[in-house]
PDB file of C-alpha atoms in Angstrom:
ATOM      1  CA  MET R   1       3.616 -26.395  31.042  1.00 36.00           C
ATOM      2  CA  SER R   2       6.486 -25.267  28.818  1.00 43.00           C
ATOM      3  CA  SER R   3       7.604 -21.637  28.511  1.00 44.00           C
ATOM      4  CA  ARG R   4       6.229 -21.794  24.974  1.00 47.00           C
ATOM      5  CA  ASP R   5       2.738 -22.541  26.227  1.00 45.00           C
ATOM      6  CA  SER R   6       2.861 -19.859  28.928  1.00 50.00           C
ATOM      7  CA  LEU R   7       3.480 -17.025  26.474  1.00 73.00           C
ATOM      8  CA  THR R   8       0.613 -14.570  26.723  1.00 87.00           C
ATOM      9  CA  ALA R   9      -1.308 -13.447  23.666  1.00 85.00           C
ATOM     10  CA  SER R  10      -0.312  -9.843  24.324  1.00 88.00           C
ATOM     11  CA  ALA R  11       3.386 -10.747  24.416  1.00 92.00           C
ATOM     12  CA  LEU R  12       3.085 -12.772  21.212  1.00 94.00           C
ATOM     13  CA  ALA R  13       1.346  -9.895  19.424  1.00 94.00           C
ATOM     14  CA  ALA R  14       4.034  -7.449  20.579  1.00 95.00           C
ATOM     15  CA  ASP R  15       6.855  -9.763  19.479  1.00 95.00           C
ATOM     16  CA  PHE R  16       5.209 -10.337  16.099  1.00 96.00           C
ATOM     17  CA  THR R  17       4.852  -6.583  15.568  1.00 95.00           C
ATOM     18  CA  GLU R  18       8.513  -6.102  16.469  1.00 95.00           C
ATOM     19  CA  HIS R  19       9.456  -8.821  13.972  1.00 95.00           C
ATOM     20  CA  LEU R  20       7.504  -7.093  11.192  1.00 92.00           C
ATOM     21  CA  THR R  21       9.175  -3.783  11.979  1.00 91.00           C
ATOM     22  CA  LEU R  22      12.775  -4.856  12.497  1.00 91.00           C
ATOM     23  CA  ALA R  23      13.259  -8.156  10.667  1.00 89.00           C
ATOM     24  CA  GLU R  24      10.869  -7.792   7.736  1.00 87.00           C
ATOM     25  CA  ARG R  25      11.117  -3.989   7.603  1.00 83.00           C
ATOM     26  CA  ARG R  26       7.451  -3.606   6.737  1.00 83.00           C
ATOM     27  CA  SER R  27       6.038  -0.115   6.274  1.00 80.00           C
ATOM     28  CA  PRO R  28       4.507   1.595   9.336  1.00 84.00           C
ATOM     29  CA  HIS R  29       1.087   1.389   7.659  1.00 82.00           C
ATOM     30  CA  THR R  30       1.419  -2.385   7.155  1.00 86.00           C
ATOM     31  CA  VAL R  31       2.690  -2.916  10.695  1.00 91.00           C
ATOM     32  CA  ARG R  32      -0.256  -0.997  12.160  1.00 92.00           C
ATOM     33  CA  ALA R  33      -2.744  -2.961  10.045  1.00 92.00           C
ATOM     34  CA  TYR R  34      -1.222  -6.343  10.941  1.00 94.00           C
ATOM     35  CA  ASP R  35      -1.003  -5.460  14.627  1.00 95.00           C
ATOM     36  CA  ALA R  36      -4.635  -4.312  14.715  1.00 95.00           C
ATOM     37  CA  THR R  37      -5.848  -7.516  13.026  1.00 95.00           C
ATOM     38  CA  VAL R  38      -3.879  -9.838  15.315  1.00 96.00           C
ATOM     39  CA  ARG R  39      -4.974  -8.035  18.477  1.00 95.00           C
ATOM     40  CA  ARG R  40      -8.597  -8.001  17.308  1.00 95.00           C
ATOM     41  CA  PHE R  41      -8.391 -11.758  16.715  1.00 96.00           C
ATOM     42  CA  LEU R  42      -6.838 -12.394  20.121  1.00 95.00           C
ATOM     43  CA  ASP R  43      -9.444 -10.230  21.869  1.00 95.00           C
ATOM     44  CA  PHE R  44     -12.150 -12.227  20.113  1.00 95.00           C
ATOM     45  CA  LEU R  45     -10.583 -15.490  21.265  1.00 95.00           C
ATOM     46  CA  GLN R  46     -10.581 -14.351  24.865  1.00 94.00           C
ATOM     47  CA  GLN R  47     -14.346 -13.884  24.679  1.00 94.00           C
ATOM     48  CA  HIS R  48     -14.900 -16.907  22.455  1.00 95.00           C
ATOM     49  CA  LEU R  49     -12.872 -19.305  24.614  1.00 93.00           C
ATOM     50  CA  GLY R  50     -13.904 -17.749  27.910  1.00 92.00           C
ATOM     51  CA  GLY R  51     -10.517 -16.969  29.362  1.00 89.00           C
ATOM     52  CA  ALA R  52      -6.964 -15.767  28.834  1.00 91.00           C
ATOM     53  CA  VAL R  53      -5.219 -16.847  25.635  1.00 92.00           C
ATOM     54  CA  ASP R  54      -1.680 -18.219  25.626  1.00 92.00           C
ATOM     55  CA  GLY R  55       0.496 -20.340  23.372  1.00 91.00           C
ATOM     56  CA  GLU R  56      -1.128 -23.571  24.472  1.00 92.00           C
ATOM     57  CA  ARG R  57      -4.617 -22.358  23.589  1.00 93.00           C
ATOM     58  CA  LEU R  58      -3.459 -20.978  20.250  1.00 95.00           C
ATOM     59  CA  GLN R  59      -1.945 -24.317  19.367  1.00 93.00           C
ATOM     60  CA  ALA R  60      -5.207 -26.095  20.233  1.00 94.00           C
ATOM     61  CA  LEU R  61      -7.434 -23.899  18.047  1.00 96.00           C
ATOM     62  CA  ALA R  62      -9.757 -25.738  15.663  1.00 96.00           C
ATOM     63  CA  LEU R  63     -10.935 -24.710  12.234  1.00 95.00           C
ATOM     64  CA  ALA R  64     -14.325 -23.896  13.766  1.00 95.00           C
ATOM     65  CA  ASP R  65     -12.674 -21.247  15.965  1.00 95.00           C
ATOM     66  CA  PHE R  66     -11.246 -19.431  12.946  1.00 95.00           C
ATOM     67  CA  ARG R  67     -14.570 -19.669  11.141  1.00 95.00           C
ATOM     68  CA  ALA R  68     -16.306 -18.261  14.209  1.00 95.00           C
ATOM     69  CA  TYR R  69     -13.957 -15.269  14.095  1.00 95.00           C
ATOM     70  CA  LEU R  70     -14.692 -14.630  10.422  1.00 93.00           C
ATOM     71  CA  ALA R  71     -18.415 -14.929  11.111  1.00 93.00           C
ATOM     72  CA  PHE R  72     -18.023 -12.399  13.913  1.00 94.00           C
ATOM     73  CA  ARG R  73     -16.204 -10.009  11.576  1.00 93.00           C
ATOM     74  CA  ARG R  74     -18.805 -10.563   8.859  1.00 89.00           C
ATOM     75  CA  GLY R  75     -21.391  -9.398  11.349  1.00 89.00           C
ATOM     76  CA  SER R  76     -19.552  -6.051  11.394  1.00 84.00           C
ATOM     77  CA  GLY R  77     -19.985  -5.712   7.636  1.00 85.00           C
ATOM     78  CA  LEU R  78     -16.573  -7.033   6.588  1.00 84.00           C
ATOM     79  CA  SER R  79     -16.239  -7.382   2.808  1.00 86.00           C
ATOM     80  CA  ASN R  80     -14.738 -10.388   1.015  1.00 86.00           C
ATOM     81  CA  ARG R  81     -11.631  -8.378   0.200  1.00 83.00           C
ATOM     82  CA  SER R  82     -11.123  -7.295   3.818  1.00 88.00           C
ATOM     83  CA  ALA R  83     -11.845 -10.818   5.086  1.00 90.00           C
ATOM     84  CA  ALA R  84      -9.228 -12.237   2.708  1.00 90.00           C
ATOM     85  CA  ARG R  85      -6.758  -9.669   4.014  1.00 90.00           C
ATOM     86  CA  GLU R  86      -7.437 -10.714   7.612  1.00 93.00           C
ATOM     87  CA  VAL R  87      -6.962 -14.380   6.733  1.00 94.00           C
ATOM     88  CA  ALA R  88      -3.603 -13.510   5.140  1.00 92.00           C
ATOM     89  CA  VAL R  89      -2.544 -11.644   8.290  1.00 94.00           C
ATOM     90  CA  LEU R  90      -3.531 -14.548  10.556  1.00 96.00           C
ATOM     91  CA  ARG R  91      -1.616 -16.983   8.373  1.00 95.00           C
ATOM     92  CA  ALA R  92       1.461 -14.761   8.616  1.00 95.00           C
ATOM     93  CA  PHE R  93       1.075 -14.542  12.386  1.00 96.00           C
ATOM     94  CA  PHE R  94       0.764 -18.304  12.861  1.00 96.00           C
ATOM     95  CA  ARG R  95       3.699 -18.944  10.498  1.00 95.00           C
ATOM     96  CA  TRP R  96       5.767 -16.700  12.728  1.00 96.00           C
ATOM     97  CA  CYS R  97       4.425 -18.435  15.866  1.00 95.00           C
ATOM     98  CA  ARG R  98       5.491 -21.804  14.444  1.00 94.00           C
ATOM     99  CA  ARG R  99       8.925 -20.643  13.367  1.00 94.00           C
ATOM    100  CA  ALA R 100       9.832 -18.309  16.230  1.00 93.00           C
ATOM    101  CA  ARG R 101       7.921 -19.718  19.221  1.00 93.00           C
ATOM    102  CA  ASN R 102       7.331 -23.362  18.296  1.00 93.00           C
ATOM    103  CA  ILE R 103       3.557 -22.863  18.486  1.00 94.00           C
ATOM    104  CA  ARG R 104       2.066 -25.062  15.787  1.00 94.00           C
ATOM    105  CA  CYS R 105      -1.611 -24.669  14.889  1.00 94.00           C
ATOM    106  CA  ASP R 106      -2.514 -26.973  12.001  1.00 93.00           C
ATOM    107  CA  ALA R 107      -6.092 -25.669  11.777  1.00 94.00           C
ATOM    108  CA  ILE R 108      -4.987 -22.398  10.168  1.00 94.00           C
ATOM    109  CA  ASP R 109      -3.690 -24.361   7.160  1.00 92.00           C
ATOM    110  CA  ALA R 110      -7.223 -25.560   6.396  1.00 92.00           C
ATOM    111  CA  LEU R 111      -8.782 -22.093   6.610  1.00 91.00           C
ATOM    112  CA  ALA R 112      -9.979 -21.054   3.158  1.00 88.00           C
ATOM    113  CA  SER R 113      -9.638 -17.444   2.093  1.00 85.00           C
ATOM    114  CA  PRO R 114     -12.793 -15.782   0.681  1.00 80.00           C
ATOM    115  CA  ARG R 115     -12.790 -15.447  -3.080  1.00 79.00           C
ATOM    116  CA  ILE R 116     -12.457 -11.906  -4.324  1.00 70.00           C
ATOM    117  CA  GLN R 117     -12.878 -10.432  -7.742  1.00 66.00           C
ATOM    118  CA  ARG R 118      -9.646  -8.917  -8.878  1.00 62.00           C
ATOM    119  CA  ARG R 119     -10.120  -5.206  -9.433  1.00 62.00           C
ATOM    120  CA  VAL R 120      -8.440  -3.755 -12.484  1.00 60.00           C
ATOM    121  CA  PRO R 121      -7.068  -0.261 -11.822  1.00 60.00           C
ATOM    122  CA  ARG R 122      -8.633   2.480 -13.963  1.00 69.00           C
ATOM    123  CA  PRO R 123      -5.967   4.930 -15.081  1.00 74.00           C
ATOM    124  CA  ILE R 124      -6.694   8.583 -15.689  1.00 78.00           C
ATOM    125  CA  ALA R 125      -5.827  10.186 -19.020  1.00 77.00           C
ATOM    126  CA  PRO R 126      -2.291  11.581 -19.505  1.00 76.00           C
ATOM    127  CA  ASN R 127      -3.576  15.136 -20.050  1.00 75.00           C
ATOM    128  CA  GLU R 128      -5.574  14.930 -16.811  1.00 76.00           C
ATOM    129  CA  ALA R 129      -2.523  13.701 -14.910  1.00 74.00           C
ATOM    130  CA  ALA R 130      -0.483  16.579 -16.315  1.00 70.00           C
ATOM    131  CA  VAL R 131      -3.052  19.167 -15.160  1.00 75.00           C
ATOM    132  CA  LEU R 132      -2.939  17.753 -11.627  1.00 75.00           C
ATOM    133  CA  GLY R 133       0.700  18.781 -11.385  1.00 71.00           C
ATOM    134  CA  GLN R 134       0.194  22.405 -12.350  1.00 76.00           C
ATOM    135  CA  ALA R 135       0.206  25.378  -9.999  1.00 74.00           C
ATOM    136  CA  GLY R 136       0.305  29.038 -11.003  1.00 70.00           C
ATOM    137  CA  THR R 137       3.382  31.170 -10.375  1.00 73.00           C
ATOM    138  CA  ASP R 138       1.419  33.175  -7.798  1.00 83.00           C
ATOM    139  CA  ALA R 139       0.083  30.081  -6.017  1.00 88.00           C
ATOM    140  CA  HIS R 140       0.689  29.629  -2.299  1.00 93.00           C
ATOM    141  CA  TRP R 141       3.687  27.442  -1.488  1.00 95.00           C
ATOM    142  CA  THR R 142       1.413  24.684  -0.154  1.00 94.00           C
ATOM    143  CA  GLU R 143      -0.420  24.613  -3.513  1.00 93.00           C
ATOM    144  CA  LYS R 144       2.918  24.260  -5.285  1.00 94.00           C
ATOM    145  CA  ARG R 145       3.808  21.500  -2.832  1.00 95.00           C
ATOM    146  CA  ASP R 146       0.560  19.624  -3.495  1.00 93.00           C
ATOM    147  CA  ALA R 147       1.063  19.943  -7.256  1.00 91.00           C
ATOM    148  CA  ALA R 148       4.654  18.690  -6.924  1.00 93.00           C
ATOM    149  CA  VAL R 149       3.597  15.665  -4.848  1.00 94.00           C
ATOM    150  CA  LEU R 150       0.838  14.635  -7.267  1.00 92.00           C
ATOM    151  CA  LEU R 151       3.156  15.136 -10.227  1.00 90.00           C
ATOM    152  CA  THR R 152       5.797  12.983  -8.532  1.00 92.00           C
ATOM    153  CA  LEU R 153       3.275  10.206  -7.851  1.00 91.00           C
ATOM    154  CA  TYR R 154       2.369  10.116 -11.531  1.00 89.00           C
ATOM    155  CA  GLY R 155       5.725  10.983 -13.109  1.00 86.00           C
ATOM    156  CA  ALA R 156       7.721   8.458 -11.080  1.00 88.00           C
ATOM    157  CA  GLY R 157       5.010   5.886 -10.307  1.00 88.00           C
ATOM    158  CA  LEU R 158       5.409   6.164  -6.545  1.00 91.00           C
ATOM    159  CA  ARG R 159       3.301   5.029  -3.648  1.00 89.00           C
ATOM    160  CA  ILE R 160       2.258   7.836  -1.281  1.00 92.00           C
ATOM    161  CA  ALA R 161       4.588   6.533   1.448  1.00 91.00           C
ATOM    162  CA  GLU R 162       7.500   6.493  -1.013  1.00 93.00           C
ATOM    163  CA  ALA R 163       6.883  10.088  -2.086  1.00 94.00           C
ATOM    164  CA  LEU R 164       6.579  11.289   1.497  1.00 95.00           C
ATOM    165  CA  SER R 165       9.817   9.545   2.485  1.00 93.00           C
ATOM    166  CA  LEU R 166      11.800  11.366  -0.211  1.00 95.00           C
ATOM    167  CA  LYS R 167      14.597  13.640   0.929  1.00 95.00           C
ATOM    168  CA  PRO R 168      16.263  16.441  -1.061  1.00 95.00           C
ATOM    169  CA  GLY R 169      19.366  14.255  -1.121  1.00 94.00           C
ATOM    170  CA  ASP R 170      17.436  11.625  -3.095  1.00 94.00           C
ATOM    171  CA  LEU R 171      17.118  13.952  -6.085  1.00 94.00           C
ATOM    172  CA  GLY R 172      19.786  13.375  -8.719  1.00 91.00           C
ATOM    173  CA  ARG R 173      20.264  15.202 -11.979  1.00 87.00           C
ATOM    174  CA  GLU R 174      18.364  12.591 -13.959  1.00 89.00           C
ATOM    175  CA  THR R 175      17.217  10.011 -11.414  1.00 89.00           C
ATOM    176  CA  LEU R 176      15.282   9.769  -8.178  1.00 89.00           C
ATOM    177  CA  ARG R 177      16.366   7.420  -5.379  1.00 92.00           C
ATOM    178  CA  VAL R 178      13.255   5.787  -3.935  1.00 91.00           C
ATOM    179  CA  THR R 179      12.999   3.714  -0.760  1.00 90.00           C
ATOM    180  CA  GLY R 180      10.158   1.243  -1.197  1.00 86.00           C
ATOM    181  CA  LYS R 181       8.596  -1.560   0.810  1.00 82.00           C
ATOM    182  CA  ARG R 182      10.890  -3.368   3.243  1.00 77.00           C
ATOM    183  CA  GLY R 183      13.543  -0.698   2.735  1.00 82.00           C
ATOM    184  CA  LYS R 184      14.332  -1.733  -0.848  1.00 84.00           C
ATOM    185  CA  VAL R 185      15.951   1.094  -2.792  1.00 88.00           C
ATOM    186  CA  ARG R 186      15.487   1.656  -6.518  1.00 89.00           C
ATOM    187  CA  GLU R 187      16.365   4.370  -9.026  1.00 88.00           C
ATOM    188  CA  VAL R 188      13.692   5.821 -11.287  1.00 88.00           C
ATOM    189  CA  PRO R 189      14.069   8.451 -14.018  1.00 86.00           C
ATOM    190  CA  LEU R 190      13.501  12.036 -12.867  1.00 89.00           C
ATOM    191  CA  LEU R 191      11.428  13.573 -15.636  1.00 88.00           C
ATOM    192  CA  ALA R 192      12.026  17.223 -16.456  1.00 89.00           C
ATOM    193  CA  ALA R 193       8.389  18.103 -15.646  1.00 89.00           C
ATOM    194  CA  VAL R 194       8.679  16.435 -12.236  1.00 90.00           C
ATOM    195  CA  ALA R 195      11.976  18.185 -11.499  1.00 92.00           C
ATOM    196  CA  GLU R 196      10.469  21.543 -12.478  1.00 92.00           C
ATOM    197  CA  GLY R 197       7.450  20.987 -10.237  1.00 92.00           C
ATOM    198  CA  ILE R 198       9.665  20.058  -7.280  1.00 94.00           C
ATOM    199  CA  ASP R 199      11.971  23.039  -7.925  1.00 94.00           C
ATOM    200  CA  ALA R 200       8.985  25.408  -7.975  1.00 94.00           C
ATOM    201  CA  TYR R 201       7.874  24.033  -4.617  1.00 95.00           C
ATOM    202  CA  ARG R 202      11.362  24.170  -3.080  1.00 95.00           C
ATOM    203  CA  SER R 203      11.833  27.773  -4.175  1.00 94.00           C
ATOM    204  CA  ALA R 204       8.552  28.796  -2.539  1.00 95.00           C
ATOM    205  CA  CYS R 205       8.798  26.660   0.612  1.00 96.00           C
ATOM    206  CA  PRO R 206       9.575  28.821   3.676  1.00 95.00           C
ATOM    207  CA  HIS R 207      11.143  25.929   5.598  1.00 94.00           C
ATOM    208  CA  ASP R 208      14.757  24.790   5.531  1.00 92.00           C
ATOM    209  CA  LEU R 209      14.929  21.658   3.357  1.00 92.00           C
ATOM    210  CA  ALA R 210      18.083  19.953   4.574  1.00 90.00           C
ATOM    211  CA  ALA R 211      19.436  17.122   2.429  1.00 86.00           C
ATOM    212  CA  GLU R 212      18.511  14.344   4.868  1.00 89.00           C
ATOM    213  CA  GLU R 213      15.191  15.776   6.080  1.00 93.00           C
ATOM    214  CA  PRO R 214      11.778  15.127   4.444  1.00 94.00           C
ATOM    215  CA  LEU R 215      11.411  16.879   1.109  1.00 96.00           C
ATOM    216  CA  PHE R 216       7.680  17.521   1.356  1.00 96.00           C
ATOM    217  CA  ARG R 217       6.641  19.489   4.435  1.00 96.00           C
ATOM    218  CA  GLY R 218       3.431  20.292   6.222  1.00 95.00           C
ATOM    219  CA  ALA R 219       2.305  23.857   6.859  1.00 93.00           C
ATOM    220  CA  ARG R 220       4.287  24.063  10.132  1.00 92.00           C
ATOM    221  CA  GLY R 221       7.419  22.479   8.723  1.00 93.00           C
ATOM    222  CA  GLY R 222       6.936  18.887   9.865  1.00 94.00           C
ATOM    223  CA  PRO R 223       6.713  15.884   7.520  1.00 93.00           C
ATOM    224  CA  LEU R 224       3.741  16.052   5.163  1.00 95.00           C
ATOM    225  CA  SER R 225       0.957  13.606   6.027  1.00 93.00           C
ATOM    226  CA  ALA R 226      -0.713  11.216   3.597  1.00 92.00           C
ATOM    227  CA  GLY R 227      -4.071  12.686   4.592  1.00 93.00           C
ATOM    228  CA  ILE R 228      -3.091  16.080   3.161  1.00 93.00           C
ATOM    229  CA  VAL R 229      -2.121  14.419  -0.132  1.00 93.00           C
ATOM    230  CA  ARG R 230      -5.480  12.628  -0.324  1.00 92.00           C
ATOM    231  CA  THR R 231      -7.284  15.899   0.422  1.00 92.00           C
ATOM    232  CA  ALA R 232      -5.363  17.647  -2.354  1.00 89.00           C
ATOM    233  CA  MET R 233      -6.306  14.860  -4.739  1.00 90.00           C
ATOM    234  CA  ARG R 234      -9.982  15.118  -3.790  1.00 89.00           C
ATOM    235  CA  GLN R 235      -9.940  18.863  -4.426  1.00 87.00           C
ATOM    236  CA  ALA R 236      -8.198  18.434  -7.770  1.00 83.00           C
ATOM    237  CA  ARG R 237     -10.599  15.650  -8.692  1.00 82.00           C
ATOM    238  CA  ALA R 238     -13.585  17.895  -8.004  1.00 80.00           C
ATOM    239  CA  ALA R 239     -12.069  20.784  -9.970  1.00 76.00           C
ATOM    240  CA  LEU R 240     -11.379  18.598 -13.005  1.00 75.00           C
ATOM    241  CA  GLY R 241     -14.560  16.527 -12.812  1.00 78.00           C
ATOM    242  CA  LEU R 242     -12.630  13.270 -12.408  1.00 79.00           C
ATOM    243  CA  PRO R 243     -14.330  10.100 -11.082  1.00 75.00           C
ATOM    244  CA  GLU R 244     -14.034   8.833  -7.508  1.00 80.00           C
ATOM    245  CA  SER R 245     -11.558   6.210  -8.731  1.00 77.00           C
ATOM    246  CA  ALA R 246      -9.023   9.000  -9.371  1.00 82.00           C
ATOM    247  CA  THR R 247      -7.063   8.567  -6.132  1.00 85.00           C
ATOM    248  CA  PRO R 248      -3.368   9.222  -5.385  1.00 86.00           C
ATOM    249  CA  HIS R 249      -2.679   5.517  -5.910  1.00 84.00           C
ATOM    250  CA  ALA R 250      -4.486   5.681  -9.261  1.00 85.00           C
ATOM    251  CA  LEU R 251      -1.684   8.006 -10.406  1.00 87.00           C
ATOM    252  CA  ARG R 252       0.776   5.151  -9.877  1.00 86.00           C
ATOM    253  CA  HIS R 253      -1.496   2.850 -11.876  1.00 84.00           C
ATOM    254  CA  SER R 254      -1.735   5.499 -14.589  1.00 85.00           C
ATOM    255  CA  PHE R 255       2.060   5.754 -14.745  1.00 85.00           C
ATOM    256  CA  ALA R 256       2.348   2.006 -15.377  1.00 83.00           C
ATOM    257  CA  SER R 257      -0.594   1.822 -17.788  1.00 82.00           C
ATOM    258  CA  HIS R 258       0.643   4.713 -19.905  1.00 82.00           C
ATOM    259  CA  LEU R 259       4.129   3.181 -20.108  1.00 82.00           C
ATOM    260  CA  LEU R 260       2.626  -0.130 -21.217  1.00 79.00           C
ATOM    261  CA  ALA R 261       0.470   1.593 -23.835  1.00 77.00           C
ATOM    262  CA  ARG R 262       3.582   3.232 -25.274  1.00 79.00           C
ATOM    263  CA  GLY R 263       5.462  -0.027 -25.619  1.00 80.00           C
ATOM    264  CA  ALA R 264       7.360  -0.476 -22.354  1.00 78.00           C
ATOM    265  CA  ASP R 265       7.904  -4.123 -21.407  1.00 77.00           C
ATOM    266  CA  LEU R 266       6.601  -5.609 -18.173  1.00 75.00           C
ATOM    267  CA  ARG R 267      10.069  -6.248 -16.738  1.00 80.00           C
ATOM    268  CA  THR R 268      10.966  -2.571 -17.055  1.00 80.00           C
ATOM    269  CA  ILE R 269       7.687  -1.520 -15.460  1.00 78.00           C
ATOM    270  CA  GLN R 270       8.269  -4.046 -12.673  1.00 80.00           C
ATOM    271  CA  GLU R 271      11.631  -2.449 -11.876  1.00 81.00           C
ATOM    272  CA  LEU R 272      10.223   1.083 -11.976  1.00 82.00           C
ATOM    273  CA  LEU R 273       7.321   0.221  -9.680  1.00 83.00           C
ATOM    274  CA  GLY R 274       9.479  -1.762  -7.265  1.00 81.00           C
ATOM    275  CA  HIS R 275       7.309  -4.874  -7.550  1.00 79.00           C
ATOM    276  CA  SER R 276       8.962  -7.961  -6.093  1.00 72.00           C
ATOM    277  CA  SER R 277       7.301 -10.288  -8.602  1.00 71.00           C
ATOM    278  CA  LEU R 278       6.251  -9.984 -12.208  1.00 68.00           C
ATOM    279  CA  SER R 279       2.760 -11.249 -11.352  1.00 72.00           C
ATOM    280  CA  SER R 280       2.115  -7.980  -9.490  1.00 68.00           C
ATOM    281  CA  THR R 281       2.919  -6.066 -12.654  1.00 71.00           C
ATOM    282  CA  GLN R 282       0.938  -8.249 -15.055  1.00 71.00           C
ATOM    283  CA  ILE R 283      -2.322  -6.696 -13.870  1.00 71.00           C
ATOM    284  CA  TYR R 284      -1.446  -3.724 -16.095  1.00 70.00           C
ATOM    285  CA  THR R 285      -1.939  -5.856 -19.185  1.00 69.00           C
ATOM    286  CA  GLU R 286      -5.542  -6.177 -17.997  1.00 66.00           C
ATOM    287  CA  VAL R 287      -5.727  -2.403 -17.597  1.00 65.00           C
ATOM    288  CA  ASP R 288      -4.624  -1.877 -21.161  1.00 65.00           C
ATOM    289  CA  ALA R 289      -7.105  -4.484 -22.429  1.00 61.00           C
ATOM    290  CA  ALA R 290      -9.866  -2.770 -20.457  1.00 63.00           C
ATOM    291  CA  HIS R 291      -8.982   0.546 -22.082  1.00 59.00           C
ATOM    292  CA  LEU R 292      -9.052  -0.987 -25.553  1.00 55.00           C
ATOM    293  CA  LEU R 293     -12.443  -2.533 -24.800  1.00 59.00           C
ATOM    294  CA  ASP R 294     -13.773   0.858 -23.699  1.00 62.00           C
ATOM    295  CA  VAL R 295     -12.531   2.447 -26.921  1.00 52.00           C
ATOM    296  CA  TYR R 296     -14.094  -0.355 -28.957  1.00 56.00           C
ATOM    297  CA  ARG R 297     -17.455  -0.067 -27.226  1.00 62.00           C
ATOM    298  CA  ASN R 298     -17.566   3.693 -27.621  1.00 63.00           C
ATOM    299  CA  ALA R 299     -16.339   3.890 -31.209  1.00 56.00           C
ATOM    300  CA  HIS R 300     -17.228   0.735 -33.106  1.00 51.00           C
ATOM    301  CA  PRO R 301     -20.516   1.009 -35.019  1.00 55.00           C
ATOM    302  CA  ARG R 302     -21.439  -2.598 -34.200  1.00 52.00           C
ATOM    303  CA  ALA R 303     -20.483  -2.429 -30.529  1.00 45.00           C
TER     304      ALA R 303
END
């Protein structure tokens, strides 16, 4: 048996995770999700095949084995969208196995991904987004922090992870330096309202905000968690009577949709969002069309 075939499943999963982290520079959230999916698949195979899994057994997998895994996951209530995500992860894992460990499994190429209906993001209104970023002068510093984070998500079109990775040194006079997926850096305009919200938070924050430390801090001074941001959004959503679709990520969608509605071109929006391909940005043309259809249905006498 070759050294390739003797590689254990656990070692392969660990090496793949290391590759995602170091070589592809994926976000910690993505790495955790990929690692969990691969290990879940390998644990299933151990039960399904009745023994330890190594490179030789991975290479010998048949299409029926992959379908058995998806059926197993379906039994746990997996949706089409989540199943498609797991298929994408497995394809990435076996591509890496082929390239890095010479483990070739042709069956994965024949595995069809479940069809999913593409969801069009529903932006919130500009006035609602503006209210989210407001905090009174007498507000507690954590309230000013929450308002500043939400305002930054909307005003700069950031992902939560991008906002939480900001450092004071990333703030320029008119631009914001953002580190996106895979460590890609981009510059986005720093709107006056966003700068004012951040300044109000920084003035009230009791912790030392060094230039190369996280800008947004938790109550005890450590990095702010994404969970706190989501909680702040839920509270603001309840106070304003916004729908469940009004999530922190919806603020990023709103940023792009509002730019498009005001005449910005897709290439500009692509650069601002940090999308690697224009196809990722083109979904916002559907958002704008959906908004126009809503207006038509609500206002046209023959609708």
